[in-house]
Coordinates of C-alpha atoms and ligand atoms in Angstrom, one line a residue:
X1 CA 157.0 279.6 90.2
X2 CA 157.1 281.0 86.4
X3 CA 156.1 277.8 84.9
X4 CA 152.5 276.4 84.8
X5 CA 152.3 273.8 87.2
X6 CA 151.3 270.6 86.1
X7 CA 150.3 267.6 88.4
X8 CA 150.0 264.2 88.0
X9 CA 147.4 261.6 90.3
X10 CA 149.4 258.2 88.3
X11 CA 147.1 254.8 90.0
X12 CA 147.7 251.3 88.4
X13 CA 144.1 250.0 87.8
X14 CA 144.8 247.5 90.3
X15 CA 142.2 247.3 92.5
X16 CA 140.3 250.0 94.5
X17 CA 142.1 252.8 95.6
X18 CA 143.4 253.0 99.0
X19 CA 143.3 255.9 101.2
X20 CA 146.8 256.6 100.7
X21 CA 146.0 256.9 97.1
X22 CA 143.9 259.0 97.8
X23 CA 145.8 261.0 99.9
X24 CA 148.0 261.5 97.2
X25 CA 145.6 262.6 94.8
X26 CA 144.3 264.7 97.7
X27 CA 147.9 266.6 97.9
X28 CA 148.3 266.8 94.1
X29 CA 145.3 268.3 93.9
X30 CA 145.7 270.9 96.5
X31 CA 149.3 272.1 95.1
X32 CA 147.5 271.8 91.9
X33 CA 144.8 274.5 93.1
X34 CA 147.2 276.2 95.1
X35 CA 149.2 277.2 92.5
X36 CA 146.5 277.9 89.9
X37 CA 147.6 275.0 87.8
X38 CA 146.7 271.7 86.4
X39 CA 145.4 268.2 88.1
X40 CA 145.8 265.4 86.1
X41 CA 144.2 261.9 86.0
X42 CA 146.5 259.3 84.4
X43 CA 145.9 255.3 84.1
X44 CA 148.9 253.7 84.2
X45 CA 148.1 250.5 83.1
X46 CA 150.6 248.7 81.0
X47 CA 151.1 245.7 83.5
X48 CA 147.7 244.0 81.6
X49 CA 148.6 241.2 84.7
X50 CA 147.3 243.3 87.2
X51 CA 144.8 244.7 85.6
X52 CA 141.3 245.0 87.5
X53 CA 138.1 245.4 85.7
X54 CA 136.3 248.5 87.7
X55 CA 139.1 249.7 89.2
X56 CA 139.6 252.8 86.5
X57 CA 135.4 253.9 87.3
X58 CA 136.3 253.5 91.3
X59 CA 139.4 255.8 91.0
X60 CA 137.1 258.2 89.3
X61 CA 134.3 258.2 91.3
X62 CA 136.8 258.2 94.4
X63 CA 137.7 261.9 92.8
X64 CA 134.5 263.1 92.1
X65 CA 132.7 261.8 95.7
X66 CA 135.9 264.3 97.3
X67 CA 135.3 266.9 95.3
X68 CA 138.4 267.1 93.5
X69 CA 138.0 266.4 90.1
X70 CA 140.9 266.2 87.7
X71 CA 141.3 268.8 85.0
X72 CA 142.6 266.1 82.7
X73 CA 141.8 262.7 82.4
X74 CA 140.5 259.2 80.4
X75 CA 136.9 260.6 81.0
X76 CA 137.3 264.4 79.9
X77 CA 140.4 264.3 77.8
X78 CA 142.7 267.0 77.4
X79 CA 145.7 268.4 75.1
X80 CA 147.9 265.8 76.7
X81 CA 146.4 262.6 75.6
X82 CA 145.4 259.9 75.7
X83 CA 145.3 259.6 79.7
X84 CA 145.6 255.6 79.5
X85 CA 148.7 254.3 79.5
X86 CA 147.9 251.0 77.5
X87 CA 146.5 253.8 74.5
X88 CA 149.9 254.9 74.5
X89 CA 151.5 251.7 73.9
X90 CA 152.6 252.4 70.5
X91 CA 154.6 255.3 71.5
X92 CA 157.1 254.4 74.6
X93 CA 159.3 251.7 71.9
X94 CA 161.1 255.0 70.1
X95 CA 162.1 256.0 73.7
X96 CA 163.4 252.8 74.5
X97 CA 165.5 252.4 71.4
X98 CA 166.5 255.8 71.5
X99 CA 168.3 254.8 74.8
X100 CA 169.6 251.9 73.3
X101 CA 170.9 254.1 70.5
X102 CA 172.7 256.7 73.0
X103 CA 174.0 253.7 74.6
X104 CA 172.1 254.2 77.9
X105 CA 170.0 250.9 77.5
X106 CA 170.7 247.2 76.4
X107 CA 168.8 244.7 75.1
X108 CA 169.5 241.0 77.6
X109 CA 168.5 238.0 76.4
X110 CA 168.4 235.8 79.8
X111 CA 165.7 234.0 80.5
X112 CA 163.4 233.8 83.8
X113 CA 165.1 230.6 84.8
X114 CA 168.6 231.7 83.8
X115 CA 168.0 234.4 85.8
X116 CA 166.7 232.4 89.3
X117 CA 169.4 230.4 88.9
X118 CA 172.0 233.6 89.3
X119 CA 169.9 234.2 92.2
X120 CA 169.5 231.2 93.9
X121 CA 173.8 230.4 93.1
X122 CA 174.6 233.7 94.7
X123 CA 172.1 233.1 97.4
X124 CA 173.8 230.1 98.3
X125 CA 177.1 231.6 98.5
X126 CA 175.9 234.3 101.2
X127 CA 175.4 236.7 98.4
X128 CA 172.5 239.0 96.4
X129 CA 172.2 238.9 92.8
X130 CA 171.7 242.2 91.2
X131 CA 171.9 242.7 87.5
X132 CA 174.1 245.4 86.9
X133 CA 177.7 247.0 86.0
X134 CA 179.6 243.9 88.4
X135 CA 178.3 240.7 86.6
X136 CA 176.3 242.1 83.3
X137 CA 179.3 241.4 80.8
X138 CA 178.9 238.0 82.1
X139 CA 175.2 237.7 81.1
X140 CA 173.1 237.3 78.1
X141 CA 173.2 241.1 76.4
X142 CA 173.6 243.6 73.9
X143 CA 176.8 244.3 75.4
X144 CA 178.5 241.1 76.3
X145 CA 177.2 239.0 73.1
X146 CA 178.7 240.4 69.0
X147 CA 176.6 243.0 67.4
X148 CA 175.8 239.6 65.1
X149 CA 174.5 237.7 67.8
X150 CA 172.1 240.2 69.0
X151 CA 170.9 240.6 65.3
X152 CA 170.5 237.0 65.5
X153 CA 168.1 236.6 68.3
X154 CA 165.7 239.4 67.2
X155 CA 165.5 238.4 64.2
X156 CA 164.7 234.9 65.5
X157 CA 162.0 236.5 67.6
X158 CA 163.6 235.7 70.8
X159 CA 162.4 237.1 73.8
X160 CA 164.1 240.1 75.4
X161 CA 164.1 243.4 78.0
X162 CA 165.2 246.2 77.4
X163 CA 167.6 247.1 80.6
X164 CA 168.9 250.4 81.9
X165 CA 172.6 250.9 82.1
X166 CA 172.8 252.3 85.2
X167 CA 176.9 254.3 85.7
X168 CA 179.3 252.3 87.7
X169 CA 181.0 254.7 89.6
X170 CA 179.1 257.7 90.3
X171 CA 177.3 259.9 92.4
X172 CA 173.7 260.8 92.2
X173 CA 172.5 264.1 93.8
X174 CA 169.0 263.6 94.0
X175 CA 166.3 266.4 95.3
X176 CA 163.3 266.1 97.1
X177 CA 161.1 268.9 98.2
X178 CA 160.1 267.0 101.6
X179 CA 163.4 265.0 101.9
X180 CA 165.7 267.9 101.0
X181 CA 169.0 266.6 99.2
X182 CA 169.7 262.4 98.4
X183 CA 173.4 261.2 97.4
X184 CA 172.9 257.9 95.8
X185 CA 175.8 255.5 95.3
X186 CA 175.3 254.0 91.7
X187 CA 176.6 251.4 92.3
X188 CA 174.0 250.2 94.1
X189 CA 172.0 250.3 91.5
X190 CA 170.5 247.4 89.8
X191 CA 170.1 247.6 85.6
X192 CA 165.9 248.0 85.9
X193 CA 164.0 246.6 83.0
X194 CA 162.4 249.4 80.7
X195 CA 160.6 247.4 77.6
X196 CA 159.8 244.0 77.5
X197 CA 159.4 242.2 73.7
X198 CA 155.5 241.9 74.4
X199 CA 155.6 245.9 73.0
X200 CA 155.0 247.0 76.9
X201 CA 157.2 249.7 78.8
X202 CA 157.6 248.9 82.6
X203 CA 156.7 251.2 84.9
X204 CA 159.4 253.1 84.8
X205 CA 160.3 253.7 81.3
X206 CA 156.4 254.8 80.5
X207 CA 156.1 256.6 83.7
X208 CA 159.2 259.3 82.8
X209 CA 157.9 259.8 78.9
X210 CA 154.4 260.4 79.9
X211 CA 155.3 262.9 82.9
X212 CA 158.1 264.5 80.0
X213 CA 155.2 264.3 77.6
X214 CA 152.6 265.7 80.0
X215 CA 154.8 268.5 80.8
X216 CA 154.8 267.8 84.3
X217 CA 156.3 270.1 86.8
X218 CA 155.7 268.0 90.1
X219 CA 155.6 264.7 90.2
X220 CA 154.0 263.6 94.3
X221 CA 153.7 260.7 94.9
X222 CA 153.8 258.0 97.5
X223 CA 157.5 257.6 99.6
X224 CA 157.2 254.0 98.3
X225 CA 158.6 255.2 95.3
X226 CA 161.7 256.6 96.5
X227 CA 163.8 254.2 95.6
X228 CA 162.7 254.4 91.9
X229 CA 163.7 258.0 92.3
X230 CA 167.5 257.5 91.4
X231 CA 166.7 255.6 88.2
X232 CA 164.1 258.4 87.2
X233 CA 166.3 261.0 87.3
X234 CA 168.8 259.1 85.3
X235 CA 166.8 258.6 83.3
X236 CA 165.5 262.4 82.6
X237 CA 169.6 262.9 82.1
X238 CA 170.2 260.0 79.6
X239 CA 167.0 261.8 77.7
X240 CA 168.5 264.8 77.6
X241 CA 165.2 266.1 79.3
X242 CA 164.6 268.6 82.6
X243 CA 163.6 266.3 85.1
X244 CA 160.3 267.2 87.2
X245 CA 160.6 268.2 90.9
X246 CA 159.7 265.4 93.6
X247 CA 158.0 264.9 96.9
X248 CA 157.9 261.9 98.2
X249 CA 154.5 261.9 101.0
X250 CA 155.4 260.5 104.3
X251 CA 153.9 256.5 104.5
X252 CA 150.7 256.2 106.8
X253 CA 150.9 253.8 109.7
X254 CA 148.5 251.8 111.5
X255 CA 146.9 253.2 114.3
X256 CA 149.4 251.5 116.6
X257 CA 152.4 249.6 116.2
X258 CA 155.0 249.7 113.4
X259 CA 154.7 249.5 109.7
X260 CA 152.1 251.1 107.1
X261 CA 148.3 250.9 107.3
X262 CA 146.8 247.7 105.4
X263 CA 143.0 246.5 105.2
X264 CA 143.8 243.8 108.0
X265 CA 144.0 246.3 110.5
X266 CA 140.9 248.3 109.0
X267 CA 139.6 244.7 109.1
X268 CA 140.6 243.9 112.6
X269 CA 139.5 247.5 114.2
X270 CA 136.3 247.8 112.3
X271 CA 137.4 250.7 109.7
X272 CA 137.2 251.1 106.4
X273 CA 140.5 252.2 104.4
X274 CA 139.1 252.6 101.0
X275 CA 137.1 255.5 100.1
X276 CA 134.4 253.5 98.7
X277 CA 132.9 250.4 99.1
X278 CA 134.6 248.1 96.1
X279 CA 133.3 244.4 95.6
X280 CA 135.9 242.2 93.9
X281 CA 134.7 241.3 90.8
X282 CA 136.9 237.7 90.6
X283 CA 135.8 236.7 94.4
X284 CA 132.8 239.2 95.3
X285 CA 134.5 239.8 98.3
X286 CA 133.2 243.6 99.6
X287 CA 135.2 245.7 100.8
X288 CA 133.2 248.5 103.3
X289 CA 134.1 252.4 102.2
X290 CA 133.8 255.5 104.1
X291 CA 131.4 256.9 102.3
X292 CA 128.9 253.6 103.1
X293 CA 129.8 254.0 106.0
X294 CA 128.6 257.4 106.4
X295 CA 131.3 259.2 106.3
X296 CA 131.2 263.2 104.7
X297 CA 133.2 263.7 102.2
X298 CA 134.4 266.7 103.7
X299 CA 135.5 265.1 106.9
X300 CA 137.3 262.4 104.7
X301 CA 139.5 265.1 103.2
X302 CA 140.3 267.1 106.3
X303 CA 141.3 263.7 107.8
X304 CA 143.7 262.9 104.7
X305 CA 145.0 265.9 104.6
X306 CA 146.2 265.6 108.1
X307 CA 148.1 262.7 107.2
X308 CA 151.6 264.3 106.8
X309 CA 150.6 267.7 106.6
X310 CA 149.6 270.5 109.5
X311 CA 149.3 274.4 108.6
X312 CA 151.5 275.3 111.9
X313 CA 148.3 276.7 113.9
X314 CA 145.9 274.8 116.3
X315 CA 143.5 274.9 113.3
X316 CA 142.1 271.5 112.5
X317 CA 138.7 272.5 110.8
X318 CA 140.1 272.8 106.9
X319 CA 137.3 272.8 104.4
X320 CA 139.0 272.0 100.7
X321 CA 139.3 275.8 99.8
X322 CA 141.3 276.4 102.8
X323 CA 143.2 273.6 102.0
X324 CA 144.1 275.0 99.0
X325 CA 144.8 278.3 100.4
X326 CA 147.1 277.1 103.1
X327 CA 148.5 273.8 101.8
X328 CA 152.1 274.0 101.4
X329 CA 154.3 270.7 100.0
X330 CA 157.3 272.0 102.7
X331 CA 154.8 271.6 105.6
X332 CA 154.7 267.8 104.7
X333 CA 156.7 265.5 107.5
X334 CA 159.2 263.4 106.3
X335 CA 158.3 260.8 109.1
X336 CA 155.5 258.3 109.2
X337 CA 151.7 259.9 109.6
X338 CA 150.0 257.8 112.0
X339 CA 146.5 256.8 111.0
X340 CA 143.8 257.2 114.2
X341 CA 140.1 256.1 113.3
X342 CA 138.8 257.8 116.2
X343 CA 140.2 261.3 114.7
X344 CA 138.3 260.4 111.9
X345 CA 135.0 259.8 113.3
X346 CA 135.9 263.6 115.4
X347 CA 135.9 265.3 112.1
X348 CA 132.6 263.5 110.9
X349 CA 130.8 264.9 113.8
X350 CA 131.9 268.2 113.3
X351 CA 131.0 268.5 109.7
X352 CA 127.5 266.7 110.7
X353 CA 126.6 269.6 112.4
X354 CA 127.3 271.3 109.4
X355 CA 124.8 269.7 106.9
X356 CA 121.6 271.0 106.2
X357 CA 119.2 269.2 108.0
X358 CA 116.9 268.4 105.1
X359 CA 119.7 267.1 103.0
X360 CA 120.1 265.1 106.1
X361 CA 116.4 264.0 106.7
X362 CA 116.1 262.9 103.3
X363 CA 119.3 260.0 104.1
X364 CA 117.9 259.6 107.4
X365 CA 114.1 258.5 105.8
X366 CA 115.8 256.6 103.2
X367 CA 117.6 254.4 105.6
X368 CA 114.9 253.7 108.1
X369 CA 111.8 251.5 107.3
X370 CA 110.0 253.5 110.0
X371 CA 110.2 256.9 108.6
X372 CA 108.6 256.3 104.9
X373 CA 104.9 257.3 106.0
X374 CA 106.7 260.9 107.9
X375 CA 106.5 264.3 106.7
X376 CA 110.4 265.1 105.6
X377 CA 109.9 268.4 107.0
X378 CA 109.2 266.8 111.0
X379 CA 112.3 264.1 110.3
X380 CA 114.8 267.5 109.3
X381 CA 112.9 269.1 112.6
X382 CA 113.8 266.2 115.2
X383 CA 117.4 266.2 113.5
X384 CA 117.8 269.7 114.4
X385 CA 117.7 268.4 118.2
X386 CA 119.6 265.6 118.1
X387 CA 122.2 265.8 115.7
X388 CA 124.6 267.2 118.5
X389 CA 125.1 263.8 119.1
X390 CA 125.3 261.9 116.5
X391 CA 128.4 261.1 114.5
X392 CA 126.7 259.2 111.5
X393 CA 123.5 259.5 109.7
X394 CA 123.5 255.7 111.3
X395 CA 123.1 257.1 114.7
X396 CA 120.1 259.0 114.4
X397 CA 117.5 256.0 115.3
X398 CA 118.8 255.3 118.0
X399 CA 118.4 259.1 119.1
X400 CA 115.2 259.8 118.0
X401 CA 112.7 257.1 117.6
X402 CA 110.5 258.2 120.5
X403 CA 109.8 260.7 118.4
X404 CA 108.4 258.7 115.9
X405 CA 107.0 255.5 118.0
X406 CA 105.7 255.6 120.9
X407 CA 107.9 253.4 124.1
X408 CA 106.8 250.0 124.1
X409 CA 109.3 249.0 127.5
X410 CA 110.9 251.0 130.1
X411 CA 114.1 250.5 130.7
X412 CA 114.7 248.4 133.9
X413 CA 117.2 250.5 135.9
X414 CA 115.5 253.8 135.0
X415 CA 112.1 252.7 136.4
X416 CA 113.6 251.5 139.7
X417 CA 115.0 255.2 140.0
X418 CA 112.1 257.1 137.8
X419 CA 109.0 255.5 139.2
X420 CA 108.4 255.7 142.7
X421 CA 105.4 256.0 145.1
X422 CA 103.6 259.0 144.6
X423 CA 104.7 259.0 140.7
X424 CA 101.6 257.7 139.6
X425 CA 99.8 261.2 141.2
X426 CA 102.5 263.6 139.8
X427 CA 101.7 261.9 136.3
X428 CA 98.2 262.4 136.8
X429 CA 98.7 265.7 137.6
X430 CA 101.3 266.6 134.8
X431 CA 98.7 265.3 132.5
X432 CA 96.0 267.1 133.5
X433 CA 98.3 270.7 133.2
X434 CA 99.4 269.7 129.8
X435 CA 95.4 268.6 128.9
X436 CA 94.7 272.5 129.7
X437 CA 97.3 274.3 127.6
X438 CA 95.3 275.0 124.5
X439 CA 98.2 277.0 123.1
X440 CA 100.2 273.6 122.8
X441 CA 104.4 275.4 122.6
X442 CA 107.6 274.8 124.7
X443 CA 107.3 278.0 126.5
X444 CA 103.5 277.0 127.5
X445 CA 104.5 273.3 128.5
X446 CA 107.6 274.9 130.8
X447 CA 105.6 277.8 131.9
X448 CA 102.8 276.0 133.3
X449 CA 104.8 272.7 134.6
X450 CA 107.7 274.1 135.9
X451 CA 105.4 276.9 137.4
X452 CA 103.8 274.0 139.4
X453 CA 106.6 272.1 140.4
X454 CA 108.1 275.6 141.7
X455 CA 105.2 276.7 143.2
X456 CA 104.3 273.1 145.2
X457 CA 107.6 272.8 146.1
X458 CA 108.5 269.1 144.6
X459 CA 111.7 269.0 143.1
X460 CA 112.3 268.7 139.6
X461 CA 113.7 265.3 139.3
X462 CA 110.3 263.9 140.4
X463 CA 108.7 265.0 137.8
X464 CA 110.9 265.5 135.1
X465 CA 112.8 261.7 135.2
X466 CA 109.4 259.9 135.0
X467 CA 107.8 262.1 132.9
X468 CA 111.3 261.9 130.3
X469 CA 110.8 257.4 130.8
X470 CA 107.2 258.1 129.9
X471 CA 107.9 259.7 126.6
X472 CA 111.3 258.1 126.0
X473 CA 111.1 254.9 127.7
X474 CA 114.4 255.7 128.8
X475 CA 116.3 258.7 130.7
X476 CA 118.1 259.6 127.4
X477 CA 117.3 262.2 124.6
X478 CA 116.8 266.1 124.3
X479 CA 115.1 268.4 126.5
X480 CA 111.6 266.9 127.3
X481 CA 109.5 270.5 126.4
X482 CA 111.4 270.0 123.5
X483 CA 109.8 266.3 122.9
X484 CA 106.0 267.0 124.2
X485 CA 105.9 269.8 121.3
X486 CA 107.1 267.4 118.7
X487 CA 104.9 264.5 119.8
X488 CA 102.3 267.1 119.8
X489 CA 99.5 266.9 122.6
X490 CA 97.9 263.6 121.8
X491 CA 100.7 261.8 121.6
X492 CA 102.0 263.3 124.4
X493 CA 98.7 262.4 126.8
X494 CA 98.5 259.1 125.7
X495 CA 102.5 258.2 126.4
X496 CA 101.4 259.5 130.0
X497 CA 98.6 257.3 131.2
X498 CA 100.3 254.4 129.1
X499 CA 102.9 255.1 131.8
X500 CA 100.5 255.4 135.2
X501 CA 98.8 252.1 133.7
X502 CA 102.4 250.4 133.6
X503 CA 103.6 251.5 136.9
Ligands
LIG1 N1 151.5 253.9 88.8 C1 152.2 254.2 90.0 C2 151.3 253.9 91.2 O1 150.5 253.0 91.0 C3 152.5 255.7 90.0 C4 153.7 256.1 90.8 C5 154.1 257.5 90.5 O2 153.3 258.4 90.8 O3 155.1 257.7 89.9 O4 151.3 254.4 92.2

């Protein structure tokens, strides 16, 4: 590649950012890196309709919690500015009449009802309306009405669009870096709206003069916006400009069944699909995110960047700078990536046992009334032993509080099978070995109790399954040495004759 690749992440302010959004940002990002270039942050906010206040600080702080922040953007600026599309307003018109000049673009005149009634006519007649080289000398425009009667109306103020005069006639070779080569048909093609007389650019129009503007190499982007393809490179033609190069990223499905992954299935299987929580500032409706829910932000981009890509090898474990180093836009899959929440929770485990425990402790007190009178340094020390199991910092009570709180029940089924006859005197015994270790350690505890059991002959269940319901009130947790030591000696007496007393 000799030039210096340039990237664009384009959201509408629209809401909060999906996962697929963030996917793409993800993949930008990582070809971006990849290719020692540039990953740019860009608003595209000209439809003021749909514009959602929060939205812009969410897609930012979606970035930042991944890890991949944009080179340039609203926040940190940039030679290519300004990154917000509605602070670049002022400059789309001159592109738009610039088409109109090179006859490329026409002004149309018809209004919204006009308009529905085409529609609803041809519907009636078995037929779909499109605006375009068949029926647009028939319509209100530039190029059916006299050059006098389209001075007329702007001077009058009327209102109008600015259309694309998309070529009757012809074939588009279009090129995709995923999809390989697309022949389009033009005349398929509907005339798409460019400017509108409120002073805004669509979409489309502001979208191809920023990326031009922007010097942007690779444009990636969602495969909802393939069929806008066609119309962008025409337009890059009728400009006169070299058009960017395009991949199209494969949609994400729901975890079963057909069609692309919405928030009612996140809703209906108990998942989140937005990186971060978002509360809707109209309805206060929240919506849960994954990092709330506890999610790593590393597992959350291995995950992504699974959706549509592999690296060819069994590997799975990517962190980001192995993405970077192995990413590769023509290992993308053309076809649907399916989207499987328990995949997701496989990665968070693994990349739980790679925090630091304190780090970890530090959440884990934060969260749990219980812990605010412990010692940090004891809460990272019972992580260490449990966090084999756990997927979520959310699962760590639930494994640990004997170490913290002494068993106030014993489970039911447990003490049919734990405590027995004879337990009683085993617990008395157990206790009275452990009362004599002065050098309180694992390798004491199992020395001197498993010496015992070994050298009487008892068997080890006996002893170990009530003493484990004893100190856990349950036959669950780590290795029971492992617990006595923690509890320290005290602790670990007392949870004994509490036992004896109870059976
Ligand atoms: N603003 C568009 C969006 O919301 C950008 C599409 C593109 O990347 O061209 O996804």
């Amino acid at each position: 590649m000799t030039k210096n690749v340039r990237v664009r992440f384009a959201p509408s302010p629209t809401g909060p950012l999906h996962i697929g959004g963030v996917r793409t940002a993800l993949f930008n990002y990582l070809f971006a890196k990849k290719h020692n270039g540039t990953f740019i942050l860009r608003i595209e906010d000209t439809d003021q309709n749909r514009y959602v206040e929060g939205a812009e600080h969410y897609i930012i702080d979606a970035l930042n919690w991944c890890g991949m922040p944009p080179d340039e953007s609203p926040v940190n600026g940039g030679a290519f500015g300004p990154y917000r599309q509605s602070e670049r307003k002022d400059l789309y018109k001159q592109y738009a009449d610039a088409l109109i000049a090179s006859g490329n673009a026409y002004y149309a005149f018809d209004t919204a009802e006009e308009l529905d009634f085409h529609r609803k006519d041809h519907e009636a007649k078995g037929k779909t309306f499109i605006y375009n080289w068949h029926n647009r000398l028939k319509l209100k425009n530039s190029l059916a009405l006299s050059k006098e009667e389209v001075e007329a109306k702007l001077e009058a103020g009327e209102d109008y669009v600015i259309r694309f005069k998309s070529p009757q006639d012809e074939t588009l070779h279009l090129k995709d870096i995923i999809r390989g080569d697309i022949k389009i048909d033009t005349n398929i093609l509907d005339d798409k709206v460019l400017f509108k007389s409120d002073g805004m650019p669509t979409y489309h129009l502001a979208n191809i003069v920023d990326d031009h503007l922007m010097e942007i190499t690779h444009v990636i982007r969602g495969e909802e916006w393939l069929p806008s393809l066609a119309l962008h490179y025409q337009l890059y033609q009728a400009f006169g400009w070299e058009a960017s190069e395009f991949a199209h990223l494969p949609l994400i499905l729901k975890p079963t069944g057909k069609g692309k992954l919405s928030k009612r299935d996140g809703d209906k299987l108990g998942f989140p699909v937005f990186p971060l929580e978002w509360k809707d500032p109209k309805t206060g409706e929240v919506s849960r995110g994954y990092k709330e829910d506890g999610y790593f932000p590393e597992a959350m981009v291995n995950f992504l960047a699974f959706l549509g890509w592999n690296p060819g090898t069994e590997q799975e474990i990517f962190s980001l700078e192995e993405l970077v180093a192995d990413f590769d836009l023509g290992r993308v899959n053309k076809s649907g990536a399916r989207f499987d929440p328990d995949k997701t929770k496989w990665f968070n485990h693994h990349y739980m046992q790679e925090q630091n425990n304190d780090v970890l402790a530090e959440a884990f007190k934060q969260s749990q009334p219980e812990l605010s009178e412990i010692d940090v340094d004891y809460i990272s020390l019972v992580i260490g032993l449990i966090k084999e199991r756990a997927t979520f910092v959310s699962d760590f009570w639930e494994l640990s509080h004997f170490f913290f709180t002494a068993p106030t029940s014993y489970d039911e089924k447990a003490a049919k099978k734990a405590f027995k006859d004879g337990t009683a005197d085993i617990l008395k015994t157990v206790k009275n070995i452990i009362l004599h270790i002065d050098d309180f350690t694992v390798i004491a505890l199992q020395k001197d109790i498993k010496g015992w059991i070994t050298e009487n002959d008892i068997g080890f269940g006996k002893v170990m399954m009530p003493l484990r319901l004893a100190l856990v009130g349950a036959l669950q947790g780590p290795d029971v040495f492992d617990i006595m030591f923690m509890i320290g000696k005290n602790e670990t007496v007392k949870r004994i004759e509490n036992a004896i007393k109870s059976l």
